[in-house]
Tab-separated table of C-alpha atoms in Angstrom:
chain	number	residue	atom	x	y	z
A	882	UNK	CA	-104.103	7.518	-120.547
A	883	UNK	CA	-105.975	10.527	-119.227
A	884	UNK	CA	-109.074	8.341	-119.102
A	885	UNK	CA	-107.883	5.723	-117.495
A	886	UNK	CA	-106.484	7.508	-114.582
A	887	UNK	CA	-109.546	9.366	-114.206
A	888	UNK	CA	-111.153	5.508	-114.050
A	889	UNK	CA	-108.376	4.633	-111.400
A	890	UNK	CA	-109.499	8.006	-109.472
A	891	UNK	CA	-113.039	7.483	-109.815
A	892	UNK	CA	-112.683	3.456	-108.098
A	893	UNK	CA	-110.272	5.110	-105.272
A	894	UNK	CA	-112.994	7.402	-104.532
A	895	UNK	CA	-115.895	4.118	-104.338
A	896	UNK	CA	-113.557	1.946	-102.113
A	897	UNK	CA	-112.625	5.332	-99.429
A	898	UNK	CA	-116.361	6.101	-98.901
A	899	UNK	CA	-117.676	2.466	-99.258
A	900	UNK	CA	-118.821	1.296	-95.723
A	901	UNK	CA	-116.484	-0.401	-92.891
A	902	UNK	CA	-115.277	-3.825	-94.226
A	903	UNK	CA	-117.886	-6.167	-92.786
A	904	UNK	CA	-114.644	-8.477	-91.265
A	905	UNK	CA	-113.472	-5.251	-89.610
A	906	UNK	CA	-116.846	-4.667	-88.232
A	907	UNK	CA	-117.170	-8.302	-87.239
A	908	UNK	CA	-114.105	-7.722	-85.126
A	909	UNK	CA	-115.500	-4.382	-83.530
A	910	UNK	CA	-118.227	-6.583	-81.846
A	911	UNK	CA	-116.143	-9.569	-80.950
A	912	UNK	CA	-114.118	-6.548	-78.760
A	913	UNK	CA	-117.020	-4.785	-77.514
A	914	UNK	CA	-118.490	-8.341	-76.536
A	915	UNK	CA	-115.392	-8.765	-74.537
A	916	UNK	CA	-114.980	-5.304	-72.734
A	917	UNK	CA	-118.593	-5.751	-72.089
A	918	UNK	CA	-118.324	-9.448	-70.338
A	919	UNK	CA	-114.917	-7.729	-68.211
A	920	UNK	CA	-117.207	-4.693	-67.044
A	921	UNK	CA	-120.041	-7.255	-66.118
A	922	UNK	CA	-117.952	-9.568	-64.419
A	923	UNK	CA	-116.270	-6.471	-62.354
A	924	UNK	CA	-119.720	-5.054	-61.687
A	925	UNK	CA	-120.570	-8.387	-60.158
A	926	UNK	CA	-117.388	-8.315	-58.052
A	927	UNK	CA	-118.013	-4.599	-57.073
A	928	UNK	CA	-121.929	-5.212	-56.335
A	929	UNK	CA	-120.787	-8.088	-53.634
A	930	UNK	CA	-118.308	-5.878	-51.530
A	931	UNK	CA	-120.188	-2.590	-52.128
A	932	UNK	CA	-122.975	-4.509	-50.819
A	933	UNK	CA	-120.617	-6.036	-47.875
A	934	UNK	CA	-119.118	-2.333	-46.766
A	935	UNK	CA	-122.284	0.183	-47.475
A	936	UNK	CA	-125.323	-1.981	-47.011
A	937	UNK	CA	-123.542	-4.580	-43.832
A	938	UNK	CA	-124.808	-7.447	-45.883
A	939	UNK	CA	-123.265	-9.073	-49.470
A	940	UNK	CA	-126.826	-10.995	-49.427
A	941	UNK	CA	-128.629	-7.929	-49.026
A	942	UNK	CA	-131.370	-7.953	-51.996
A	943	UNK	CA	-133.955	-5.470	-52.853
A	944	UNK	CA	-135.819	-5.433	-56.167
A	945	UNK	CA	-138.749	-3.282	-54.919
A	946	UNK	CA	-135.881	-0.307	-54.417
A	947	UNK	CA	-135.881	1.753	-57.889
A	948	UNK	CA	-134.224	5.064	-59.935
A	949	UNK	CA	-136.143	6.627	-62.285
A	950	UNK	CA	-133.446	8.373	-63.748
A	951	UNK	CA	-131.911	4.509	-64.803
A	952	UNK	CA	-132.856	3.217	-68.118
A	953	UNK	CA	-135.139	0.398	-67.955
A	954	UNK	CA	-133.605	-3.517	-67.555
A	955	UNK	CA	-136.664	-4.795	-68.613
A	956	UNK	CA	-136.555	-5.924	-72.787
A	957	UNK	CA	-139.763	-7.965	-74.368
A	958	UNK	CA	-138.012	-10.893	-75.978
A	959	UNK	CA	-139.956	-10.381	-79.000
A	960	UNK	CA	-139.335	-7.079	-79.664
A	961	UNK	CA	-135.150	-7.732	-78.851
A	962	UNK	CA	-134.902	-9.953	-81.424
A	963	UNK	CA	-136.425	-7.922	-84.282
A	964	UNK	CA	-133.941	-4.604	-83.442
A	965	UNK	CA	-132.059	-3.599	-86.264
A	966	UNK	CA	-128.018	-3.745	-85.762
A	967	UNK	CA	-127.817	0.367	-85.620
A	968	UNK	CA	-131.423	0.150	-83.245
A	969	UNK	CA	-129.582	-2.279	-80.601
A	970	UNK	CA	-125.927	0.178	-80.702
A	971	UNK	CA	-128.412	3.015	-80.661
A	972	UNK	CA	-129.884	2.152	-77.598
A	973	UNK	CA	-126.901	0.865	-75.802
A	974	UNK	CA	-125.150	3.805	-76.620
A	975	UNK	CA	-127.326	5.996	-75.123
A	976	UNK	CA	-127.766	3.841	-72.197
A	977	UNK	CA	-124.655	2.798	-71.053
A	978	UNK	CA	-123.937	6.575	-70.758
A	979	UNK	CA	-127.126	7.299	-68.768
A	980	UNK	CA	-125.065	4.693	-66.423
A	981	UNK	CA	-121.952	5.655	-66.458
A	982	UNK	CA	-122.974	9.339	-65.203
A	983	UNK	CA	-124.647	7.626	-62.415
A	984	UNK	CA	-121.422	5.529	-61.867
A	985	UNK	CA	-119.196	8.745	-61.883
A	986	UNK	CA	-121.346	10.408	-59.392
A	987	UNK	CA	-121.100	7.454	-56.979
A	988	UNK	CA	-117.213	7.413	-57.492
A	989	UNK	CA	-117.005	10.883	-56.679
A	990	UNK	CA	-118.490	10.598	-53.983
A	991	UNK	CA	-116.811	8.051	-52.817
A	992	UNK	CA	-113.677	10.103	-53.458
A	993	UNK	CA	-114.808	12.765	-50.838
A	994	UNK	CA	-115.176	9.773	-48.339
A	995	UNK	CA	-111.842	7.964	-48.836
A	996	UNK	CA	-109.303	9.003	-51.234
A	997	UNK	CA	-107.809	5.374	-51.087
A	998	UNK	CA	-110.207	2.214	-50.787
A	999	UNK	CA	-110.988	-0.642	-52.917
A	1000	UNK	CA	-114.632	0.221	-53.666
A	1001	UNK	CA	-112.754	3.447	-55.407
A	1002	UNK	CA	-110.438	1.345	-57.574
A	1003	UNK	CA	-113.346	-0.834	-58.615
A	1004	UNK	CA	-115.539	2.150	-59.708
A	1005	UNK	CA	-112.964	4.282	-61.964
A	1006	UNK	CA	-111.573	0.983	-63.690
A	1007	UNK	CA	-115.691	0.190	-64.081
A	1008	UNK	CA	-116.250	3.997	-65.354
A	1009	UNK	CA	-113.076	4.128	-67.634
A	1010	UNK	CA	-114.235	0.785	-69.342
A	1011	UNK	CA	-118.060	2.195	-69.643
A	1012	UNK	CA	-116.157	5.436	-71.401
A	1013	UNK	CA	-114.216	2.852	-73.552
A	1014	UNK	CA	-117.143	0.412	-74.402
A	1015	UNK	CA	-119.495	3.562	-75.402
A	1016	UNK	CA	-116.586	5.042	-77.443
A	1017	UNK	CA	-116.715	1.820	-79.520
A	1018	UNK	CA	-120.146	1.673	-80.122
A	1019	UNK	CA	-120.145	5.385	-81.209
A	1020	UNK	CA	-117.494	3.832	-83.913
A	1021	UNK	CA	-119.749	1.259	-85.327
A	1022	UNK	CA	-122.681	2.994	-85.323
A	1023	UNK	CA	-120.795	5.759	-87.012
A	1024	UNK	CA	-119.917	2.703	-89.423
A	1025	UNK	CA	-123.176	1.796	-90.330
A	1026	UNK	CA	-123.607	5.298	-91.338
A	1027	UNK	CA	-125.646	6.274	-88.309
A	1028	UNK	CA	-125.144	9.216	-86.507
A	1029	UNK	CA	-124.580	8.663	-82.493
A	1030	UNK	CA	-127.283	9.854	-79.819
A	1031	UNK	CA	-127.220	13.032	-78.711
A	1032	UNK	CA	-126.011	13.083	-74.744
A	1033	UNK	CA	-125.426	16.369	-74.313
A	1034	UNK	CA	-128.814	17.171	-72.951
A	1035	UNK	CA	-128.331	14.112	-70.276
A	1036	UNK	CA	-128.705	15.241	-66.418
A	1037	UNK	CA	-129.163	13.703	-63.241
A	1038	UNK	CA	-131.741	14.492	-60.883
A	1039	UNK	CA	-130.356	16.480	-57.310
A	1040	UNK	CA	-131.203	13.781	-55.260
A	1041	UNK	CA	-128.920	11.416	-57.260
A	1042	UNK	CA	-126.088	14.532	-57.753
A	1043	UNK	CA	-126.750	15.859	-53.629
A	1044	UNK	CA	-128.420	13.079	-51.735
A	1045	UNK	CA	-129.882	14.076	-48.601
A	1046	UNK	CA	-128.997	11.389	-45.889
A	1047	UNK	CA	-125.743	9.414	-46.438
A	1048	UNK	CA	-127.903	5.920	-46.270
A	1049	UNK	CA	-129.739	6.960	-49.124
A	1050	UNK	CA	-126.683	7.421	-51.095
A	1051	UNK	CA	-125.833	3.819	-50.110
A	1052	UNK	CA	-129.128	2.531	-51.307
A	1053	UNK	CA	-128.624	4.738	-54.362
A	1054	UNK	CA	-125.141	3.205	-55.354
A	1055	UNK	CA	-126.586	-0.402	-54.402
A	1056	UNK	CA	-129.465	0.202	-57.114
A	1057	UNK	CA	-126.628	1.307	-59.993
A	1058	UNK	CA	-124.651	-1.105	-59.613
A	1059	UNK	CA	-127.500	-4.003	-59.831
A	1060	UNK	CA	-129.161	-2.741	-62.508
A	1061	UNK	CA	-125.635	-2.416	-64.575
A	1062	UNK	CA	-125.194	-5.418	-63.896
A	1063	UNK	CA	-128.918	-6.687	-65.206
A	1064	UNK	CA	-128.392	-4.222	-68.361
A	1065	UNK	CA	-124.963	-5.660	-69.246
A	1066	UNK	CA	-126.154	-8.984	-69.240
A	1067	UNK	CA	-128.219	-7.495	-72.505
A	1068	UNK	CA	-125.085	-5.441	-74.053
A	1069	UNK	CA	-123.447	-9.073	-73.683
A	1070	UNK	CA	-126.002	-10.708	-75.447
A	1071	UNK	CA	-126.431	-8.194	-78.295
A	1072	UNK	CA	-123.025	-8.030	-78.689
A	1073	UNK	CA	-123.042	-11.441	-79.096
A	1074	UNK	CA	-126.067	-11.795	-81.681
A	1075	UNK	CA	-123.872	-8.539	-83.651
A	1076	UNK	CA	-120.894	-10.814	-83.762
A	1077	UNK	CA	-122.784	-13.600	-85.552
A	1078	UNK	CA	-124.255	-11.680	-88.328
């Protein structure tokens, strides 16, 4: 009898620490791919009237205007499609918080200009989602036995944090919020590849 408890212990044990349930995991992504597709679709709304009320123009389009401290939009197809599952939540991860420190810093800023507008709404619902979305992926990755990045040592540049002239705060904001919108377009389509493995 002894023995076979110690059996029935011994399988308890294998089942707690075997990894996440694969279906349970499957689900993870299908809600991550969703969040994700809500932020992009309210990054698209907030691009058009941030461009409308800070630039004076929702056509207003400038590719040439850049941040260095904003991870790269630009992914070689090839090299996309042979990341690993923890290599794409790795880099997203990371990423996506890189962003939503820039996106905080606009809607702080915003909150020493108006303490009541629409462009303010639009950014914390946009940052709280960000803080959600990256929460998630710190969950799977922490499923698939990975360990998350390390953010702690992530700053912004002074001219990002204290911007000298308020027009180059506009342009700043402007430049976020495209090239969120550019880089969830690729957290929507990892997502997506995730959800079909």
């Amino acid at each position: 009898m002894a023995v076979f408890f110690l059996l029935l212990l011994s399988l308890t044990e294998l089942v707690l620490s075997a990894p996440t349930d694969p279906n349970a995991l499957n689900l993870s992504f299908h809600q991550s791919l969703n969040l994700s597709r809500k932020i992009l679709q309210d990054v698209q709304h907030l691009l058009l009237k941030y461009k409308q009320e800070k630039i004076g123009n929702p056509s207003f389009e400038d590719y040439n205007l850049m941040l260095g401290s904003l991870p790269s939009c630009q992914v070689d197809y090839r090299s996309w499609l042979e990341q690993q599952d923890e290599e794409r939540l790795l880099l997203n991860c990371r990423d996506l918080q890189v962003f939503w420190m820039h996106v905080d810093t606009k809607r702080v800023h915003e909150l020493g200009q108006s303490q009541d507008s629409a462009l303010l709404e639009s950014m914390e619902a946009i940052s709280l989602d960000l803080r959600d979305l990256i929460s998630q992926l710190n969950s799977q990755i922490s499923a698939l036995n990975g360990s998350s990045p390390d953010t702690s040592t992530l700053t912004l540049p002074n001219d990002v944090l204290n911007p000298l002239y308020d027009w180059h705060s506009r342009l700043q904001g402007y430049i976020i919020f495209r090239d969120l919108e550019v880089y969830l377009n690729k957290v929507v389509r990892d997502f997506t590849v995730l959800k079909k493995h």
